[in-house]
């Protein structure tokens, strides 16, 4: 017997979440958020979100003192969340949302995330889900967030020990970059940001890669001109890619060079144990080993890049020190890492996709058999 049924097709317009465009301003000179945000009158309220690390910076006190004991400044308000990767959770995102609700803010409000990648990711995520979408502006304060995390409209948080497993695409209307914040970073934070700078150079700028090598001491000393070059080159490169492929259907995937290995390392070691950029640098070394193993890049290129990575202080060996500290055999560690990689959000099915390189600024995405991946983790 053939069953009959009514069929109704409901067609929707394509909804573009967040802003239609992002204005990115790289601002020279001293950091002055008071002037930036309070020199003009805003008609709608803003919720400024920063963490305890940023809130303790001397450069932030002039701005923070504008708020009263209840965290209010006219219609605006401020909240300070706990710092650290362990707090990059859905619970923290919901605390941001709850604060906006308790302030009786409407959908016309603006969330302003001031901080590193964790703060900008979570603030933008909160904005994307508050009353089905509000406005967001970002002030990245770490090198990593300036050159990567805050740019491109990805939001999210970690979940169940997996990196950025929950999130949305929700671009900010404005991103305000103050290179002067780089001077406030610890050596660990700065080196982590350099990991993403190195990734971008390998992907899109051979000239930046060469400058990083030739001017290594200036990079370590955070000379203003090389810092500005790193930020500007990386932001322009990522903006160009994102404009062509916002939701990561094709070329934006290349930005994940080293990240499949890196996210597995971060999850296995315990989120926050290994700084993200350090994990990316290690992941790039593994990706190049894999590229050479399957015959798509010359050994000389792989060896040269690994030597450069090591000269900056990054680990490049198959078993990262954070993994050795687990006390497990290398074979077990390799198998466990592969299991984590299978859950990577970039995979289409159970096969693991890797961003690999055939040479400088020459990149491709390829599924690789588990036995090959196992070999480069030994």
GROMACS .gro file of C-alpha atoms in nm:
model
  378
    1UNK     CA    1   0.000   0.000   0.000
    2UNK     CA    2   0.139   0.343  -0.097
    3UNK     CA    3   0.102   0.604   0.172
    4UNK     CA    4   0.006   0.955   0.063
    5UNK     CA    5   0.126   1.265   0.237
    6UNK     CA    6   0.125   1.639   0.204
    7UNK     CA    7   0.460   1.806   0.137
    8UNK     CA    8   0.524   2.165   0.232
    9UNK     CA    9   0.847   2.344   0.143
   10UNK     CA   10   0.930   2.639   0.364
   11UNK     CA   11   1.197   2.864   0.214
   12UNK     CA   12   1.407   3.099   0.426
   13UNK     CA   13   1.630   3.392   0.339
   14UNK     CA   14   1.997   3.338   0.418
   15UNK     CA   15   2.061   3.496   0.756
   16UNK     CA   16   2.407   3.645   0.796
   17UNK     CA   17   2.488   3.643   1.167
   18UNK     CA   18   2.687   3.915   1.336
   19UNK     CA   19   2.816   4.214   1.145
   20UNK     CA   20   2.816   4.248   0.766
   21UNK     CA   21   3.172   4.375   0.782
   22UNK     CA   22   3.446   4.415   1.040
   23UNK     CA   23   3.644   4.736   1.079
   24UNK     CA   24   3.992   4.648   1.203
   25UNK     CA   25   4.201   4.934   1.336
   26UNK     CA   26   4.564   4.881   1.431
   27UNK     CA   27   4.626   5.170   1.666
   28UNK     CA   28   4.974   5.309   1.729
   29UNK     CA   29   5.080   5.475   2.051
   30UNK     CA   30   4.965   5.433   2.408
   31UNK     CA   31   4.665   5.224   2.510
   32UNK     CA   32   4.374   5.447   2.605
   33UNK     CA   33   4.047   5.256   2.627
   34UNK     CA   34   3.885   5.541   2.819
   35UNK     CA   35   3.930   5.769   2.521
   36UNK     CA   36   3.836   5.495   2.276
   37UNK     CA   37   3.505   5.406   2.440
   38UNK     CA   38   3.399   5.713   2.637
   39UNK     CA   39   3.500   6.009   2.421
   40UNK     CA   40   3.170   5.983   2.229
   41UNK     CA   41   2.814   5.914   2.340
   42UNK     CA   42   2.675   5.566   2.274
   43UNK     CA   43   2.300   5.527   2.243
   44UNK     CA   44   2.294   5.157   2.337
   45UNK     CA   45   2.450   4.994   2.643
   46UNK     CA   46   2.773   4.794   2.639
   47UNK     CA   47   2.895   4.507   2.853
   48UNK     CA   48   3.274   4.503   2.876
   49UNK     CA   49   3.418   4.158   2.947
   50UNK     CA   50   3.777   4.104   3.059
   51UNK     CA   51   3.959   3.852   3.273
   52UNK     CA   52   4.159   3.892   3.595
   53UNK     CA   53   4.491   3.899   3.408
   54UNK     CA   54   4.393   4.189   3.184
   55UNK     CA   55   4.210   4.357   3.471
   56UNK     CA   56   4.534   4.370   3.672
   57UNK     CA   57   4.737   4.546   3.401
   58UNK     CA   58   4.848   4.902   3.491
   59UNK     CA   59   4.740   5.017   3.144
   60UNK     CA   60   4.381   4.911   3.226
   61UNK     CA   61   4.335   5.095   3.556
   62UNK     CA   62   4.250   5.430   3.393
   63UNK     CA   63   3.964   5.255   3.213
   64UNK     CA   64   3.842   5.035   3.500
   65UNK     CA   65   3.819   5.333   3.738
   66UNK     CA   66   3.543   5.475   3.518
   67UNK     CA   67   3.307   5.212   3.664
   68UNK     CA   68   3.152   5.233   4.010
   69UNK     CA   69   3.160   4.964   4.278
   70UNK     CA   70   2.868   4.786   4.111
   71UNK     CA   71   3.050   4.779   3.779
   72UNK     CA   72   2.838   5.048   3.615
   73UNK     CA   73   2.921   5.352   3.406
   74UNK     CA   74   2.596   5.510   3.293
   75UNK     CA   75   2.426   5.249   3.073
   76UNK     CA   76   2.749   5.051   3.041
   77UNK     CA   77   2.879   4.782   3.273
   78UNK     CA   78   3.190   4.572   3.323
   79UNK     CA   79   3.247   4.215   3.435
   80UNK     CA   80   3.576   4.043   3.515
   81UNK     CA   81   3.593   3.666   3.464
   82UNK     CA   82   3.852   3.410   3.575
   83UNK     CA   83   4.162   3.382   3.357
   84UNK     CA   84   4.295   3.062   3.205
   85UNK     CA   85   4.205   2.796   2.949
   86UNK     CA   86   4.036   2.591   3.222
   87UNK     CA   87   3.768   2.862   3.241
   88UNK     CA   88   3.700   2.866   2.867
   89UNK     CA   89   3.378   2.676   2.921
   90UNK     CA   90   3.009   2.698   2.841
   91UNK     CA   91   2.952   2.788   3.207
   92UNK     CA   92   3.159   3.104   3.166
   93UNK     CA   93   2.979   3.190   2.842
   94UNK     CA   94   2.647   3.158   3.020
   95UNK     CA   95   2.772   3.381   3.305
   96UNK     CA   96   2.836   3.651   3.047
   97UNK     CA   97   2.487   3.603   2.906
   98UNK     CA   98   2.334   3.606   3.254
   99UNK     CA   99   2.506   3.933   3.337
  100UNK     CA  100   2.349   4.094   3.028
  101UNK     CA  101   2.009   3.955   3.128
  102UNK     CA  102   2.043   4.080   3.487
  103UNK     CA  103   2.126   4.426   3.352
  104UNK     CA  104   1.799   4.416   3.155
  105UNK     CA  105   1.988   4.479   2.833
  106UNK     CA  106   1.804   4.451   2.506
  107UNK     CA  107   1.915   4.299   2.181
  108UNK     CA  108   2.053   4.638   2.072
  109UNK     CA  109   2.337   4.614   2.329
  110UNK     CA  110   2.702   4.557   2.244
  111UNK     CA  111   2.931   4.300   2.405
  112UNK     CA  112   3.294   4.416   2.416
  113UNK     CA  113   3.557   4.146   2.475
  114UNK     CA  114   3.892   4.277   2.601
  115UNK     CA  115   4.155   4.008   2.635
  116UNK     CA  116   4.325   3.709   2.482
  117UNK     CA  117   4.173   3.445   2.259
  118UNK     CA  118   3.970   3.283   2.537
  119UNK     CA  119   3.799   3.611   2.630
  120UNK     CA  120   3.734   3.723   2.272
  121UNK     CA  121   3.605   3.378   2.173
  122UNK     CA  122   3.367   3.353   2.468
  123UNK     CA  123   3.245   3.712   2.455
  124UNK     CA  124   3.162   3.682   2.086
  125UNK     CA  125   2.993   3.346   2.151
  126UNK     CA  126   2.780   3.504   2.425
  127UNK     CA  127   2.686   3.785   2.186
  128UNK     CA  128   2.584   3.535   1.920
  129UNK     CA  129   2.336   3.355   2.147
  130UNK     CA  130   2.205   3.645   2.359
  131UNK     CA  131   1.848   3.705   2.241
  132UNK     CA  132   1.944   3.533   1.913
  133UNK     CA  133   2.227   3.769   1.839
  134UNK     CA  134   2.360   4.102   1.959
  135UNK     CA  135   2.653   4.318   1.852
  136UNK     CA  136   3.014   4.251   1.950
  137UNK     CA  137   3.339   4.448   1.944
  138UNK     CA  138   3.680   4.309   2.037
  139UNK     CA  139   4.002   4.444   2.184
  140UNK     CA  140   4.261   4.164   2.161
  141UNK     CA  141   4.537   4.202   2.421
  142UNK     CA  142   4.766   3.909   2.337
  143UNK     CA  143   4.973   3.860   2.025
  144UNK     CA  144   4.787   3.536   1.956
  145UNK     CA  145   4.447   3.703   1.966
  146UNK     CA  146   4.568   3.998   1.757
  147UNK     CA  147   4.707   3.786   1.475
  148UNK     CA  148   4.454   3.503   1.484
  149UNK     CA  149   4.188   3.437   1.747
  150UNK     CA  150   4.001   3.768   1.737
  151UNK     CA  151   4.006   3.797   1.357
  152UNK     CA  152   3.763   3.610   1.134
  153UNK     CA  153   3.436   3.569   1.320
  154UNK     CA  154   3.486   3.232   1.489
  155UNK     CA  155   3.351   3.210   1.844
  156UNK     CA  156   3.334   2.929   2.095
  157UNK     CA  157   3.451   2.749   2.403
  158UNK     CA  158   3.606   2.419   2.502
  159UNK     CA  159   3.385   2.129   2.602
  160UNK     CA  160   3.457   1.797   2.775
  161UNK     CA  161   3.836   1.846   2.736
  162UNK     CA  162   3.810   1.915   2.362
  163UNK     CA  163   3.924   2.246   2.212
  164UNK     CA  164   3.657   2.483   2.078
  165UNK     CA  165   3.402   2.206   2.035
  166UNK     CA  166   3.106   2.443   2.079
  167UNK     CA  167   3.075   2.770   1.891
  168UNK     CA  168   2.933   2.982   1.612
  169UNK     CA  169   3.040   3.201   1.323
  170UNK     CA  170   2.965   3.555   1.442
  171UNK     CA  171   3.190   3.838   1.322
  172UNK     CA  172   3.260   4.147   1.529
  173UNK     CA  173   3.165   4.490   1.400
  174UNK     CA  174   3.498   4.636   1.513
  175UNK     CA  175   3.835   4.506   1.627
  176UNK     CA  176   4.068   4.750   1.799
  177UNK     CA  177   4.431   4.634   1.800
  178UNK     CA  178   4.688   4.806   2.022
  179UNK     CA  179   5.035   4.657   1.954
  180UNK     CA  180   5.150   4.817   2.282
  181UNK     CA  181   4.972   4.534   2.468
  182UNK     CA  182   5.247   4.301   2.342
  183UNK     CA  183   5.488   4.464   2.587
  184UNK     CA  184   5.269   4.349   2.878
  185UNK     CA  185   5.284   3.980   2.789
  186UNK     CA  186   5.479   3.713   2.973
  187UNK     CA  187   5.744   3.525   2.776
  188UNK     CA  188   5.509   3.225   2.757
  189UNK     CA  189   5.220   3.433   2.622
  190UNK     CA  190   5.442   3.608   2.371
  191UNK     CA  191   5.600   3.286   2.244
  192UNK     CA  192   5.253   3.135   2.211
  193UNK     CA  193   5.149   3.422   1.986
  194UNK     CA  194   5.464   3.377   1.781
  195UNK     CA  195   5.350   3.021   1.708
  196UNK     CA  196   5.051   3.157   1.515
  197UNK     CA  197   5.270   3.421   1.349
  198UNK     CA  198   5.506   3.149   1.228
  199UNK     CA  199   5.210   2.948   1.098
  200UNK     CA  200   5.080   3.243   0.898
  201UNK     CA  201   5.426   3.317   0.759
  202UNK     CA  202   5.465   2.957   0.639
  203UNK     CA  203   5.122   2.970   0.478
  204UNK     CA  204   5.117   3.314   0.317
  205UNK     CA  205   5.432   3.523   0.358
  206UNK     CA  206   5.777   3.391   0.274
  207UNK     CA  207   5.913   3.742   0.332
  208UNK     CA  208   5.779   3.746   0.690
  209UNK     CA  209   5.921   3.397   0.746
  210UNK     CA  210   6.264   3.517   0.631
  211UNK     CA  211   6.241   3.827   0.851
  212UNK     CA  212   6.152   3.616   1.152
  213UNK     CA  213   6.473   3.420   1.095
  214UNK     CA  214   6.698   3.712   1.010
  215UNK     CA  215   6.569   3.936   1.288
  216UNK     CA  216   6.519   3.673   1.553
  217UNK     CA  217   6.675   3.880   1.829
  218UNK     CA  218   6.458   4.180   1.738
  219UNK     CA  219   6.157   3.948   1.753
  220UNK     CA  220   6.263   3.828   2.098
  221UNK     CA  221   6.319   4.190   2.208
  222UNK     CA  222   5.971   4.285   2.079
  223UNK     CA  223   6.103   4.571   1.866
  224UNK     CA  224   5.809   4.787   1.763
  225UNK     CA  225   5.864   4.770   1.389
  226UNK     CA  226   5.885   4.391   1.368
  227UNK     CA  227   5.586   4.353   1.605
  228UNK     CA  228   5.382   4.587   1.384
  229UNK     CA  229   5.495   4.394   1.075
  230UNK     CA  230   5.392   4.061   1.228
  231UNK     CA  231   5.049   4.188   1.331
  232UNK     CA  232   4.974   4.370   1.005
  233UNK     CA  233   5.091   4.085   0.781
  234UNK     CA  234   4.896   3.823   0.974
  235UNK     CA  235   4.575   4.027   0.997
  236UNK     CA  236   4.581   4.109   0.625
  237UNK     CA  237   4.648   3.746   0.534
  238UNK     CA  238   4.369   3.611   0.752
  239UNK     CA  239   4.123   3.882   0.646
  240UNK     CA  240   4.187   3.794   0.281
  241UNK     CA  241   4.116   3.426   0.345
  242UNK     CA  242   3.808   3.487   0.561
  243UNK     CA  243   3.651   3.718   0.304
  244UNK     CA  244   3.673   3.438   0.048
  245UNK     CA  245   3.564   3.155   0.276
  246UNK     CA  246   3.389   3.275   0.592
  247UNK     CA  247   3.242   2.943   0.707
  248UNK     CA  248   3.551   2.733   0.631
  249UNK     CA  249   3.428   2.535   0.333
  250UNK     CA  250   3.759   2.533   0.146
  251UNK     CA  251   4.063   2.764   0.162
  252UNK     CA  252   4.005   2.878   0.522
  253UNK     CA  253   4.082   2.524   0.632
  254UNK     CA  254   4.447   2.591   0.544
  255UNK     CA  255   4.466   2.816   0.850
  256UNK     CA  256   4.459   2.497   1.056
  257UNK     CA  257   4.818   2.406   0.965
  258UNK     CA  258   4.952   2.217   1.267
  259UNK     CA  259   4.621   2.244   1.453
  260UNK     CA  260   4.499   1.884   1.423
  261UNK     CA  261   4.812   1.768   1.606
  262UNK     CA  262   4.808   2.073   1.834
  263UNK     CA  263   4.450   2.033   1.956
  264UNK     CA  264   4.512   1.665   2.028
  265UNK     CA  265   4.822   1.756   2.230
  266UNK     CA  266   4.635   2.023   2.426
  267UNK     CA  267   4.346   1.791   2.504
  268UNK     CA  268   4.567   1.496   2.601
  269UNK     CA  269   4.805   1.699   2.818
  270UNK     CA  270   4.513   1.881   2.982
  271UNK     CA  271   4.376   2.208   2.849
  272UNK     CA  272   4.602   2.494   2.954
  273UNK     CA  273   4.904   2.273   3.022
  274UNK     CA  274   5.060   2.355   2.684
  275UNK     CA  275   5.012   2.708   2.547
  276UNK     CA  276   4.816   2.704   2.222
  277UNK     CA  277   5.086   2.860   2.005
  278UNK     CA  278   5.349   2.622   2.145
  279UNK     CA  279   5.121   2.332   2.058
  280UNK     CA  280   5.073   2.474   1.707
  281UNK     CA  281   5.449   2.496   1.653
  282UNK     CA  282   5.488   2.132   1.761
  283UNK     CA  283   5.193   2.044   1.536
  284UNK     CA  284   5.357   2.216   1.239
  285UNK     CA  285   5.668   2.004   1.291
  286UNK     CA  286   5.451   1.690   1.297
  287UNK     CA  287   5.258   1.802   0.987
  288UNK     CA  288   5.583   1.854   0.797
  289UNK     CA  289   5.712   1.514   0.908
  290UNK     CA  290   5.387   1.368   0.776
  291UNK     CA  291   5.422   1.565   0.451
  292UNK     CA  292   5.772   1.430   0.400
  293UNK     CA  293   5.673   1.076   0.498
  294UNK     CA  294   5.404   1.052   0.232
  295UNK     CA  295   5.632   1.211  -0.024
  296UNK     CA  296   5.465   1.545  -0.091
  297UNK     CA  297   5.744   1.771   0.041
  298UNK     CA  298   6.120   1.752   0.024
  299UNK     CA  299   6.310   1.649   0.336
  300UNK     CA  300   6.526   1.960   0.312
  301UNK     CA  301   6.221   2.189   0.353
  302UNK     CA  302   6.094   1.988   0.648
  303UNK     CA  303   6.437   1.993   0.816
  304UNK     CA  304   6.488   2.367   0.757
  305UNK     CA  305   6.152   2.462   0.910
  306UNK     CA  306   6.200   2.230   1.206
  307UNK     CA  307   6.541   2.387   1.269
  308UNK     CA  308   6.382   2.732   1.263
  309UNK     CA  309   6.106   2.624   1.501
  310UNK     CA  310   6.362   2.479   1.741
  311UNK     CA  311   6.568   2.801   1.729
  312UNK     CA  312   6.265   2.987   1.865
  313UNK     CA  313   6.246   2.744   2.156
  314UNK     CA  314   5.962   2.521   2.039
  315UNK     CA  315   5.959   2.145   2.076
  316UNK     CA  316   5.975   1.954   1.748
  317UNK     CA  317   6.035   1.594   1.852
  318UNK     CA  318   5.771   1.325   1.799
  319UNK     CA  319   5.679   1.294   2.167
  320UNK     CA  320   5.622   1.631   2.334
  321UNK     CA  321   5.758   1.666   2.688
  322UNK     CA  322   5.404   1.721   2.821
  323UNK     CA  323   5.315   1.379   2.680
  324UNK     CA  324   5.621   1.208   2.827
  325UNK     CA  325   5.515   1.340   3.168
  326UNK     CA  326   5.208   1.116   3.153
  327UNK     CA  327   5.436   0.818   3.210
  328UNK     CA  328   5.270   0.621   2.930
  329UNK     CA  329   5.450   0.434   2.655
  330UNK     CA  330   5.496   0.625   2.330
  331UNK     CA  331   5.289   0.367   2.142
  332UNK     CA  332   4.995   0.422   2.379
  333UNK     CA  333   5.031   0.799   2.356
  334UNK     CA  334   5.029   0.784   1.976
  335UNK     CA  335   4.714   0.572   1.968
  336UNK     CA  336   4.540   0.798   2.220
  337UNK     CA  337   4.630   1.108   2.020
  338UNK     CA  338   4.489   0.952   1.704
  339UNK     CA  339   4.164   0.875   1.886
  340UNK     CA  340   4.138   1.241   1.988
  341UNK     CA  341   4.214   1.355   1.633
  342UNK     CA  342   3.920   1.149   1.507
  343UNK     CA  343   3.692   1.379   1.708
  344UNK     CA  344   3.838   1.693   1.551
  345UNK     CA  345   3.555   1.920   1.431
  346UNK     CA  346   3.729   1.967   1.094
  347UNK     CA  347   3.678   1.603   0.998
  348UNK     CA  348   3.388   1.515   0.769
  349UNK     CA  349   3.365   1.155   0.889
  350UNK     CA  350   3.592   0.922   1.085
  351UNK     CA  351   3.888   0.992   0.856
  352UNK     CA  352   4.143   1.242   0.984
  353UNK     CA  353   4.213   1.544   0.768
  354UNK     CA  354   4.547   1.722   0.786
  355UNK     CA  355   4.672   2.050   0.648
  356UNK     CA  356   5.005   1.961   0.488
  357UNK     CA  357   5.269   2.147   0.290
  358UNK     CA  358   5.461   2.072  -0.028
  359UNK     CA  359   5.688   2.373   0.025
  360UNK     CA  360   5.685   2.736   0.142
  361UNK     CA  361   5.339   2.891   0.097
  362UNK     CA  362   5.226   2.572  -0.082
  363UNK     CA  363   4.953   2.394   0.113
  364UNK     CA  364   4.700   2.118   0.067
  365UNK     CA  365   4.445   1.924   0.272
  366UNK     CA  366   4.469   1.547   0.269
  367UNK     CA  367   4.330   1.247   0.451
  368UNK     CA  368   4.612   1.027   0.572
  369UNK     CA  369   4.600   0.666   0.691
  370UNK     CA  370   4.635   0.605   1.062
  371UNK     CA  371   4.953   0.401   1.023
  372UNK     CA  372   5.132   0.700   0.868
  373UNK     CA  373   5.011   0.931   1.145
  374UNK     CA  374   5.126   0.674   1.400
  375UNK     CA  375   5.475   0.679   1.250
  376UNK     CA  376   5.525   1.054   1.295
  377UNK     CA  377   5.413   1.033   1.658
  378UNK     CA  378   5.687   0.784   1.747
   0.00000   0.00000   0.00000
